[in-house]
Amino acid sequence: MSTIRVRFAPSPTGALHIGGIRTALFNWLFARSQGGAFILRIEDTDQSRSTDESIQIILDGMKWLGLDWDEGPYRQTERMDRYREHIDGLLKEGKAYHCYCSPEELDARRKAAMAAGKPPKYDRKCLGLKEPVEGRTPAVRFLSLDEGETIVRDLVRGAVTFENKQLDDLIIQRSDGLPTYNLAVVVDDATMNITHVIRGDDHLNNTPRQVQLYKALGYEPPQFAHLPMIHGPDKTKLSKRHGATAVTEYQDLGYLPEALVNYLARLGWSAGDQEIFSLQELIEKFTLENVGKAPAVFNPEKLLWLNHHYIQQADHGRIAELLLDLLKKDGIVAKGNEPDGEWLKKLVGILQERSHTLVEMKDSAKAFLVEEVEMEEKAKTKHLKPDIAPVLTTLLERLKAVDPFTHDGIEKVFNGMVDETGLKLGKIAQPVRVALTGGTVSPGIYNVIEVMGKEQTMKRIEAAVGMIK
RNA sequence: GUCCCCAUCGUCUAGCCCGGCCUAGGACACCGCCCUUUCACGGCGAUAACGGGGGUUCAAAUCCCCCUGGGGACGCCA
């Protein structure tokens, strides 16, 4: 039994897309669950669109999500000799031929065919050519079968039959001498001994041609598994116009990698009723049999719910570090002037359960870190009225005496105030909340006071009383 | 237009392969109630789906056919 080898083969032409990383995840999960190898290969044969920066984005994204690879990253541009050999071989055996048609001519003929209701297939104009065409560098086309049918046995879809006459002679080498995707992918998968090609559904139509190429080249085709697409709310292929689709965007939006992984895993795959999976559980439970066939609409709300879940679960220290990064990025915390680590953990502790993202947490944390609170006008006029000033002043006095300055002691002071004044707790708590945080929304007021500390609490309540007068 | 794929709550899905246990289960969202010092969290509850038509069968969400609908591919992109 040969070992299982799978690969993720992105093209470095921009952001690392949600759909792409989902494909990577499924490949990775399959490899890890089967004890196979996961190979990373960069498909950069299109030199006009590939960039090193994009490669870095791919590597960073995969590392962030914890998808480690066993081999690579290989780059196709480093394997040109291999492609050339294969192409020359096909040429020699008459399984490929030179084509001198220009892209413009081809485009015109393709459109004409479509308009006439015919399959937009290459007309083999150059097939019988004996002499080179003057002044043109040829591309190379693969001579495909025009009779019979090619059957793709797909692990998620079953047998898919294509009539060979529908398939045209695809270009395997550009006129600039570089191989095209269809050739490079076949040569690489064959020579890298890839056993399972797991990729997006949008490649299903390429598969019969690739199968023919494998055979023409004398290779055994691998097993195929085509994953359903991820759609936007309008049920079309997920793309930029649907909003955040890049992995880095989710990172910036304050999502935890385990939330994204968990969410993506459940898009097109399931294991009974289970919703929450650790990476380890995913590895244990992942099978291609449980991959669905229908496309899935990307649902940001559910991702948000998962992110909230993982923020609750996460270690306070880890969240504190991530939070600190965001705080610095926003200039709320200056470099060299970081808050105490233990204190920050306490802050995380009270912010955690109401934060769905790290960015949300950062916004709530701001009031605890700035020198001067920004007062929301509406909150101020509603809660900081003259009649509350004496209450705040009394409260201030009593709070001053609380020692240790912790939740329970603070609570006693408030309860005492409620008993004496006959006011409802909310009537006292809200003004204090506004005084301390500048707004009407925050964690429990005793927690806020404790974490803010005696000094800041005094200062801010005093300032509020001053503001009222 | 041609080819290919797909079809269960608004969304992700379980069930389908091996028909009966399905009065179709779970989750997100939404709505209601409870908890409550605000906002959340949490708890409880409700609404909500087998696209249509034909078969096959004692019995179909499950098997077959057609229709419809949706998607994808049709590049010297990957």
Coordinates of C-alpha atoms (C1' of nucleotides) in Angstrom, one line a residue:
Chain A
M1 CA 0.0 0.0 0.0
S2 CA 1.5 3.3 -1.1
T3 CA 1.4 6.2 1.3
I4 CA -1.1 8.9 0.8
R5 CA 0.2 12.1 -0.6
V6 CA -1.9 15.2 -1.1
R7 CA -1.1 18.8 -2.0
F8 CA -2.3 22.3 -1.8
A9 CA -1.4 24.2 -4.9
P10 CA -2.4 27.8 -4.8
S11 CA -1.4 30.4 -7.3
P12 CA 0.3 33.4 -5.8
T13 CA -1.8 36.1 -7.4
G14 CA -3.2 38.0 -4.5
A15 CA -4.9 37.4 -1.2
L16 CA -5.3 34.0 0.3
H17 CA -8.9 33.4 -0.2
I18 CA -11.4 31.7 2.1
G19 CA -12.2 29.1 -0.6
G20 CA -8.5 28.4 -1.1
I21 CA -7.8 27.9 2.6
R22 CA -10.8 25.6 2.9
T23 CA -9.3 23.5 0.1
A24 CA -6.0 23.5 2.0
L25 CA -7.7 22.6 5.2
F26 CA -9.4 19.6 3.7
N27 CA -6.2 18.4 2.1
W28 CA -4.4 18.8 5.3
L29 CA -7.1 17.1 7.3
F30 CA -7.1 14.2 4.9
A31 CA -3.3 13.8 5.0
R32 CA -3.2 14.0 8.8
S33 CA -6.1 11.7 9.3
Q34 CA -4.6 9.1 6.9
G35 CA -1.0 9.4 8.1
G36 CA -0.1 10.8 4.7
A37 CA 2.0 13.7 3.5
F38 CA 0.8 17.2 2.8
I39 CA 2.7 19.1 0.2
L40 CA 2.7 22.7 -0.6
R41 CA 3.3 23.7 -4.1
I42 CA 3.1 27.2 -5.5
E43 CA 1.6 27.4 -9.0
D44 CA 3.4 30.4 -10.4
T45 CA 3.7 29.6 -14.1
D46 CA 1.8 32.8 -14.9
Q47 CA 4.7 35.1 -14.3
S48 CA 2.8 38.2 -15.1
R49 CA 0.5 37.7 -12.2
S50 CA 2.5 35.9 -9.6
T51 CA 4.3 37.8 -6.9
D52 CA 6.6 36.9 -4.0
E53 CA 4.5 39.0 -1.8
S54 CA 1.5 36.7 -2.5
I55 CA 3.6 33.7 -1.7
Q56 CA 4.4 35.2 1.7
I57 CA 0.7 35.8 2.3
I58 CA 0.0 32.1 1.6
L59 CA 2.7 30.9 3.9
D60 CA 1.7 33.3 6.7
G61 CA -1.9 32.4 6.4
M62 CA -1.3 28.7 6.6
K63 CA 1.0 29.1 9.6
W64 CA -1.6 31.2 11.3
L65 CA -4.2 28.5 10.9
G66 CA -1.8 25.8 11.9
L67 CA -1.7 24.0 8.6
D68 CA 1.9 22.8 8.5
W69 CA 3.3 21.1 5.4
D70 CA 5.6 18.2 5.1
E71 CA 7.2 19.1 1.8
G72 CA 7.7 22.4 -0.1
P73 CA 6.9 25.0 -0.8
Y74 CA 7.8 23.9 -4.3
R75 CA 7.6 26.5 -7.0
Q76 CA 6.7 25.5 -10.5
T77 CA 9.0 28.1 -11.9
E78 CA 11.8 26.1 -10.5
R79 CA 10.7 23.0 -12.3
M80 CA 10.7 24.2 -15.9
D81 CA 13.1 21.6 -17.3
R82 CA 10.7 18.9 -16.2
Y83 CA 7.8 20.4 -18.0
R84 CA 9.8 21.0 -21.1
E85 CA 10.9 17.3 -21.2
H86 CA 7.3 16.2 -21.0
I87 CA 6.2 18.6 -23.7
D88 CA 9.0 17.6 -26.0
G89 CA 8.1 14.0 -25.4
L90 CA 4.5 14.6 -26.4
L91 CA 5.6 16.6 -29.5
K92 CA 7.9 13.8 -30.6
E93 CA 5.2 11.2 -30.2
G94 CA 2.7 13.2 -32.2
K95 CA 0.5 13.7 -29.2
A96 CA 0.9 17.4 -29.3
Y97 CA 1.4 20.0 -32.0
H98 CA 2.4 23.6 -32.6
C99 CA -0.4 26.2 -32.9
Y100 CA 0.2 29.6 -34.5
C101 CA -3.2 31.1 -34.0
S102 CA -3.0 34.3 -32.1
P103 CA -5.1 34.8 -28.9
E104 CA -7.2 37.4 -30.7
E105 CA -8.0 35.0 -33.6
L106 CA -8.9 32.3 -31.1
D107 CA -11.1 34.6 -29.1
A108 CA -13.0 35.7 -32.2
R109 CA -13.6 32.1 -33.3
R110 CA -14.6 31.1 -29.8
K111 CA -17.2 33.8 -29.6
A112 CA -18.5 32.9 -33.0
A113 CA -18.9 29.3 -32.0
M114 CA -20.7 30.2 -28.9
A115 CA -23.0 32.5 -30.8
A116 CA -23.8 29.7 -33.2
G117 CA -24.6 27.4 -30.3
K118 CA -21.7 25.2 -30.8
P119 CA -19.2 24.1 -28.2
P120 CA -16.5 26.7 -28.1
K121 CA -13.8 24.2 -29.1
Y122 CA -10.5 24.8 -30.9
D123 CA -11.0 24.0 -34.6
R124 CA -7.6 22.4 -35.1
K125 CA -6.6 24.9 -37.8
C126 CA -2.9 24.3 -37.1
L127 CA -3.0 20.6 -36.7
G128 CA -1.9 19.6 -40.2
L129 CA 0.7 22.4 -40.6
K130 CA 4.0 21.3 -42.1
E131 CA 5.8 24.6 -42.0
P132 CA 6.1 27.2 -39.3
V133 CA 4.1 30.4 -39.8
E134 CA 6.4 33.3 -40.6
G135 CA 6.8 35.9 -37.8
R136 CA 4.9 34.0 -35.1
T137 CA 6.1 31.9 -32.2
P138 CA 3.8 29.0 -31.7
A139 CA 2.1 27.7 -28.6
V140 CA 1.9 23.9 -28.1
R141 CA -1.4 22.1 -28.0
F142 CA -2.2 18.7 -26.7
L143 CA -3.9 16.5 -29.3
S144 CA -6.9 15.2 -27.4
L145 CA -9.0 12.2 -28.2
D146 CA -12.1 13.0 -30.3
E147 CA -13.9 9.7 -29.9
G148 CA -15.2 7.8 -26.9
E149 CA -15.6 9.2 -23.5
T150 CA -13.5 9.9 -20.5
I151 CA -14.8 8.9 -17.1
V152 CA -13.6 10.7 -14.0
R153 CA -14.1 8.7 -10.9
D154 CA -14.5 11.2 -8.2
L155 CA -14.5 10.4 -4.5
V156 CA -17.2 12.8 -3.7
R157 CA -19.3 12.8 -6.8
G158 CA -18.9 9.3 -8.2
A159 CA -18.3 8.6 -11.8
V160 CA -18.6 11.6 -14.1
T161 CA -18.7 11.0 -17.8
F162 CA -17.5 13.4 -20.5
E163 CA -17.7 12.9 -24.2
N164 CA -14.3 13.3 -25.7
K165 CA -15.6 15.2 -28.6
Q166 CA -16.6 18.0 -26.2
L167 CA -13.0 18.4 -25.1
D168 CA -10.7 20.5 -27.2
D169 CA -7.0 20.5 -27.7
L170 CA -5.8 22.6 -24.8
I171 CA -2.6 24.6 -24.9
I172 CA 0.1 23.1 -22.8
Q173 CA 2.8 25.5 -23.6
R174 CA 2.4 29.2 -24.1
S175 CA 4.2 31.0 -27.0
D176 CA 6.6 32.4 -24.4
G177 CA 7.7 28.9 -23.8
L178 CA 6.2 28.5 -20.3
P179 CA 3.9 25.6 -19.6
T180 CA 0.3 26.2 -18.7
Y181 CA -1.6 25.1 -15.7
N182 CA -3.1 22.0 -17.1
L183 CA 0.3 20.6 -18.1
A184 CA 2.2 21.7 -15.1
V185 CA -0.4 20.4 -12.7
V186 CA -0.4 17.0 -14.3
V187 CA 3.4 16.7 -14.5
D188 CA 3.8 17.8 -10.9
D189 CA 1.1 15.6 -9.5
A190 CA 2.5 12.7 -11.4
T191 CA 6.1 13.2 -10.6
M192 CA 5.4 14.1 -7.0
N193 CA 3.5 10.9 -6.6
I194 CA 0.3 12.7 -5.5
T195 CA -2.2 10.0 -4.7
H196 CA -5.3 12.2 -4.1
V197 CA -6.1 15.5 -5.8
I198 CA -8.6 17.3 -3.5
R199 CA -9.6 20.6 -5.0
G200 CA -12.5 22.9 -5.7
D201 CA -15.5 21.9 -7.8
D202 CA -14.5 24.5 -10.4
H203 CA -11.8 22.2 -11.6
L204 CA -14.1 19.3 -12.4
N205 CA -14.4 20.3 -16.0
N206 CA -10.6 20.3 -16.3
T207 CA -10.3 16.8 -15.0
P208 CA -11.1 14.8 -18.1
R209 CA -8.5 16.6 -20.1
Q210 CA -6.0 16.1 -17.3
V211 CA -6.8 12.4 -17.2
Q212 CA -6.1 12.3 -20.9
L213 CA -2.8 14.0 -20.3
Y214 CA -1.8 11.6 -17.6
K215 CA -2.4 8.7 -20.0
A216 CA -0.6 10.3 -22.9
L217 CA 2.3 10.9 -20.6
G218 CA 2.2 7.3 -19.4
Y219 CA 1.1 8.0 -15.9
E220 CA -1.6 6.6 -13.8
P221 CA -4.1 9.3 -12.8
P222 CA -4.5 9.9 -9.1
Q223 CA -7.8 9.8 -7.2
F224 CA -9.9 12.9 -7.5
A225 CA -12.1 14.5 -4.9
H226 CA -13.9 17.7 -5.9
L227 CA -15.1 19.9 -3.1
P228 CA -18.3 21.9 -3.3
M229 CA -17.9 25.6 -3.8
I230 CA -18.3 28.2 -1.2
H231 CA -21.0 30.8 -2.2
G232 CA -21.9 34.3 -1.1
P233 CA -25.4 35.1 0.1
D234 CA -26.5 35.5 -3.6
K235 CA -25.5 31.9 -4.2
T236 CA -22.7 32.7 -6.6
K237 CA -19.1 31.8 -6.1
L238 CA -17.7 33.6 -3.1
S239 CA -15.7 36.6 -4.2
K240 CA -14.4 39.9 -3.1
R241 CA -17.7 41.7 -3.8
H242 CA -19.2 39.5 -1.0
G243 CA -17.1 41.3 1.6
A244 CA -14.3 39.9 3.6
T245 CA -12.9 36.9 1.8
A246 CA -9.2 37.0 2.6
V247 CA -7.7 35.2 5.5
T248 CA -5.8 38.2 6.5
E249 CA -9.0 40.2 6.8
Y250 CA -10.4 37.8 9.4
Q251 CA -7.1 38.0 11.2
D252 CA -7.4 41.8 11.3
L253 CA -11.1 41.7 12.2
G254 CA -10.1 39.9 15.4
Y255 CA -10.9 36.3 14.7
L256 CA -9.1 33.4 16.3
P257 CA -7.6 30.9 13.9
E258 CA -9.3 27.9 15.6
A259 CA -12.7 29.6 15.0
L260 CA -12.0 30.0 11.3
V261 CA -10.8 26.5 11.0
N262 CA -13.8 25.1 12.8
Y263 CA -16.1 27.2 10.7
L264 CA -14.5 26.3 7.4
A265 CA -14.4 22.6 8.3
R266 CA -18.2 22.6 8.7
L267 CA -18.7 24.2 5.3
G268 CA -19.2 21.2 3.1
W269 CA -18.4 18.6 5.7
S270 CA -20.0 17.3 8.8
A271 CA -19.9 14.6 11.5
G272 CA -23.4 14.1 12.7
D273 CA -24.7 16.9 14.9
Q274 CA -21.3 18.1 16.2
E275 CA -20.5 21.8 15.7
I276 CA -17.5 22.4 17.8
F277 CA -14.3 20.7 16.8
S278 CA -10.7 21.0 18.0
L279 CA -8.1 20.5 15.3
Q280 CA -7.3 17.2 16.9
E281 CA -11.0 16.1 16.7
L282 CA -11.2 17.2 13.1
I283 CA -8.2 15.0 12.3
E284 CA -9.8 12.1 14.1
K285 CA -13.2 12.5 12.4
F286 CA -12.4 13.8 9.0
T287 CA -13.3 11.5 6.0
L288 CA -14.0 12.3 2.4
E289 CA -17.2 10.3 2.6
N290 CA -18.7 13.0 4.8
V291 CA -18.0 15.7 2.3
G292 CA -21.2 17.1 0.9
K293 CA -21.9 17.7 -2.8
A294 CA -24.0 20.9 -2.7
P295 CA -22.4 24.3 -2.5
A296 CA -22.4 26.1 0.8
V297 CA -23.3 29.7 1.5
F298 CA -20.7 31.5 3.7
N299 CA -22.5 32.6 6.9
P300 CA -20.6 35.3 8.8
E301 CA -22.9 35.1 11.8
K302 CA -22.1 31.5 12.5
L303 CA -18.4 32.3 12.3
L304 CA -18.9 35.1 14.7
W305 CA -20.7 32.7 17.1
L306 CA -17.8 30.3 16.9
N307 CA -15.3 33.0 17.4
H308 CA -17.1 34.1 20.6
H309 CA -17.1 30.5 21.7
Y310 CA -13.3 30.2 21.3
I311 CA -12.6 33.6 22.9
Q312 CA -14.4 32.2 26.0
Q313 CA -12.4 29.0 25.9
A314 CA -9.0 30.6 25.3
D315 CA -6.4 31.1 27.9
H316 CA -6.5 34.7 29.3
G317 CA -2.8 35.1 28.9
R318 CA -3.0 34.4 25.2
I319 CA -5.9 36.7 24.6
A320 CA -4.2 39.4 26.6
E321 CA -1.2 39.2 24.3
L322 CA -3.3 39.4 21.2
L323 CA -5.3 42.2 22.7
L324 CA -2.1 44.1 23.5
D325 CA -1.0 43.9 19.9
L326 CA -4.3 45.4 18.8
L327 CA -4.1 48.1 21.5
K328 CA -0.6 49.1 20.3
K329 CA -1.7 49.0 16.6
D330 CA -4.4 51.4 17.4
G331 CA -2.1 53.7 19.4
I332 CA -4.1 53.2 22.6
V333 CA -1.1 51.7 24.3
A334 CA 2.3 53.2 23.6
K335 CA 5.3 51.0 23.1
G336 CA 7.4 50.9 26.3
N337 CA 4.4 51.9 28.3
E338 CA 2.6 48.5 28.4
P339 CA 0.2 47.8 31.2
D340 CA 1.0 45.1 33.7
G341 CA 0.5 41.6 32.4
E342 CA -1.5 40.3 35.3
W343 CA -3.7 43.4 35.3
L344 CA -4.4 42.9 31.5
K345 CA -5.4 39.4 32.2
K346 CA -7.9 40.6 34.7
L347 CA -9.3 43.0 32.2
V348 CA -9.6 40.2 29.6
G349 CA -11.4 38.2 32.2
I350 CA -14.2 40.8 32.5
L351 CA -14.4 41.6 28.8
Q352 CA -14.2 38.1 27.5
E353 CA -17.8 37.0 27.7
R354 CA -19.2 39.9 25.9
S355 CA -16.6 40.0 23.1
H356 CA -17.3 38.3 19.8
T357 CA -14.0 39.4 18.3
L358 CA -10.7 40.7 19.6
V359 CA -11.4 44.0 17.9
E360 CA -14.6 44.3 19.9
M361 CA -12.7 43.5 23.0
K362 CA -10.1 46.1 22.1
D363 CA -12.8 48.8 21.7
S364 CA -14.2 47.9 25.2
A365 CA -10.7 47.9 26.7
K366 CA -10.0 51.4 25.5
A367 CA -11.8 53.1 28.4
F368 CA -9.6 51.3 30.9
L369 CA -6.4 52.4 29.3
V370 CA -6.7 56.0 28.3
E371 CA -6.0 58.9 30.6
E372 CA -9.1 60.9 29.8
V373 CA -12.4 59.1 29.0
E374 CA -14.3 60.2 26.1
M375 CA -17.9 60.9 27.2
E376 CA -20.7 60.0 25.0
E377 CA -22.9 63.1 24.8
K378 CA -26.2 61.1 25.1
A379 CA -25.0 59.0 28.0
K380 CA -23.8 62.1 29.8
T381 CA -27.1 64.1 29.5
K382 CA -29.1 61.1 30.5
H383 CA -27.2 59.9 33.5
L384 CA -25.1 62.7 34.8
K385 CA -27.8 65.0 36.2
P386 CA -27.5 67.4 39.1
D387 CA -29.5 65.3 41.5
I388 CA -27.0 62.4 41.3
A389 CA -24.0 64.5 42.3
P390 CA -24.5 64.2 46.0
V391 CA -24.9 60.5 45.7
L392 CA -21.7 60.2 43.7
T393 CA -19.9 62.3 46.3
T394 CA -21.0 60.1 49.1
L395 CA -20.1 57.0 47.1
L396 CA -16.7 58.5 46.4
E397 CA -16.0 58.9 50.1
R398 CA -17.0 55.3 50.9
L399 CA -15.2 53.8 48.0
K400 CA -12.1 55.5 49.3
A401 CA -12.3 53.5 52.5
V402 CA -12.7 50.1 50.7
D403 CA -9.7 47.9 51.3
P404 CA -8.9 45.6 49.7
F405 CA -10.3 47.3 46.7
T406 CA -12.2 44.3 45.2
H407 CA -15.5 43.3 43.9
D408 CA -17.2 42.2 47.1
G409 CA -16.2 45.3 49.1
I410 CA -17.3 47.5 46.3
E411 CA -20.6 45.7 46.1
K412 CA -21.2 46.3 49.8
V413 CA -20.8 50.0 49.4
F414 CA -23.3 50.1 46.6
N415 CA -25.8 48.0 48.5
G416 CA -25.4 50.4 51.5
M417 CA -26.1 53.3 49.2
V418 CA -29.2 51.6 47.8
D419 CA -30.6 51.0 51.3
E420 CA -30.0 54.5 52.5
T421 CA -31.1 56.5 49.5
G422 CA -34.0 54.2 48.4
L423 CA -32.7 54.6 44.9
K424 CA -32.7 51.6 42.6
L425 CA -29.3 50.1 41.9
G426 CA -29.5 51.1 38.3
K427 CA -30.0 54.7 39.2
I428 CA -26.6 54.7 40.9
A429 CA -24.8 52.2 38.7
Q430 CA -25.5 53.8 35.4
P431 CA -24.1 57.2 36.3
V432 CA -21.0 55.6 37.7
R433 CA -20.7 53.5 34.6
V434 CA -20.8 56.7 32.5
A435 CA -18.4 58.4 34.7
L436 CA -15.9 55.6 34.5
T437 CA -16.2 54.4 30.9
G438 CA -17.9 57.3 29.2
G439 CA -20.7 55.1 28.0
T440 CA -23.7 53.1 29.1
V441 CA -22.3 49.7 28.2
S442 CA -19.7 47.8 30.1
P443 CA -19.1 44.7 32.2
G444 CA -20.6 44.5 35.7
I445 CA -19.9 47.8 37.5
Y446 CA -18.2 46.2 40.5
N447 CA -15.8 44.5 38.1
V448 CA -15.2 47.7 36.2
I449 CA -14.4 49.5 39.4
E450 CA -12.1 46.8 40.7
V451 CA -10.1 46.5 37.5
M452 CA -10.0 50.3 37.0
G453 CA -8.5 50.6 40.4
K454 CA -9.1 53.0 43.3
E455 CA -7.1 55.9 41.9
Q456 CA -8.7 56.0 38.5
T457 CA -12.1 55.4 39.9
M458 CA -11.8 58.3 42.3
K459 CA -10.4 60.5 39.6
R460 CA -13.1 59.8 37.2
I461 CA -16.0 60.1 39.6
E462 CA -14.6 63.3 40.8
A463 CA -14.4 64.6 37.3
A464 CA -17.9 63.6 36.6
V465 CA -19.2 65.4 39.7
G466 CA -17.2 68.4 38.6
M467 CA -18.8 68.1 35.1
I468 CA -22.3 68.2 36.6
K469 CA -21.8 71.4 38.5
Chain B
rG1 C1' -25.2 28.7 -26.3
rU2 C1' -22.3 23.9 -25.1
rC3 C1' -20.7 20.6 -21.3
rC4 C1' -20.5 19.3 -16.1
rC5 C1' -22.4 19.4 -11.2
rC6 C1' -26.0 20.2 -7.5
rA7 C1' -31.2 20.3 -4.9
rU8 C1' -33.8 18.9 3.3
rC9 C1' -35.7 25.0 7.8
rG10 C1' -33.4 32.1 5.9
rU11 C1' -28.2 29.8 6.5
rC12 C1' -24.7 25.4 7.8
rU13 C1' -26.3 20.5 8.0
rA14 C1' -28.1 15.1 10.1
rG15 C1' -31.1 11.5 7.8
rC16 C1' -30.5 9.2 1.7
rC17 C1' -25.8 4.6 -0.1
rC18 C1' -28.4 -0.4 3.1
rG19 C1' -36.7 2.4 1.8
rG20 C1' -40.5 1.6 7.5
rC21 C1' -37.7 3.8 14.0
rC22 C1' -39.0 11.0 10.3
rU23 C1' -45.1 13.6 13.6
rA24 C1' -37.8 15.1 9.5
rG25 C1' -33.0 15.9 14.3
rG26 C1' -29.0 19.5 15.6
rA27 C1' -26.6 24.4 15.0
rC28 C1' -26.4 29.8 13.6
rA29 C1' -29.7 33.8 12.9
rC30 C1' -34.6 35.7 14.0
rC31 C1' -38.8 36.1 17.7
rG32 C1' -40.8 35.5 22.8
rC33 C1' -39.9 34.6 28.0
rC34 C1' -36.6 34.2 32.3
rC35 C1' -32.0 36.1 34.6
rU36 C1' -30.3 41.3 35.3
rU37 C1' -26.9 47.5 37.7
rU38 C1' -26.2 48.6 31.4
rC39 C1' -24.8 45.7 27.2
rA40 C1' -23.8 41.0 26.6
rC41 C1' -23.4 35.9 28.5
rG42 C1' -26.5 32.1 30.1
rG43 C1' -31.3 29.3 30.6
rC44 C1' -36.1 28.1 28.5
rG45 C1' -39.5 28.2 24.5
rA46 C1' -41.5 29.2 19.6
rU47 C1' -41.6 29.9 14.1
rA48 C1' -39.2 27.4 10.1
rA49 C1' -37.5 22.6 5.2
rC50 C1' -37.8 17.1 2.1
rG51 C1' -38.6 22.2 -5.4
rG52 C1' -42.6 20.0 -8.8
rG53 C1' -44.6 15.8 -11.5
rG54 C1' -44.6 10.8 -12.7
rG55 C1' -43.2 5.9 -11.5
rU56 C1' -41.3 1.3 -8.3
rU57 C1' -43.2 -0.5 -3.5
rC58 C1' -47.6 -2.7 1.4
rA59 C1' -44.5 1.6 2.5
rA60 C1' -40.2 7.0 -0.4
rA61 C1' -36.8 12.7 2.2
rU62 C1' -34.6 8.0 1.1
rC63 C1' -34.7 4.0 -5.3
rC64 C1' -35.7 5.3 -10.9
rC65 C1' -37.3 8.9 -14.8
rC66 C1' -38.7 13.8 -16.4
rC67 C1' -39.3 18.9 -15.4
rU68 C1' -37.9 23.2 -12.9
rG69 C1' -34.5 25.9 -10.4
rG70 C1' -29.5 27.1 -9.0
rG71 C1' -24.4 26.8 -9.7
rG72 C1' -19.7 25.9 -12.2
rA73 C1' -16.6 25.5 -16.6
rC74 C1' -15.9 26.9 -21.5
rG75 C1' -8.3 31.7 -21.3
rC76 C1' -1.4 31.3 -24.5
rC77 C1' -5.5 32.2 -15.6
rA78 C1' -5.1 28.8 -12.0

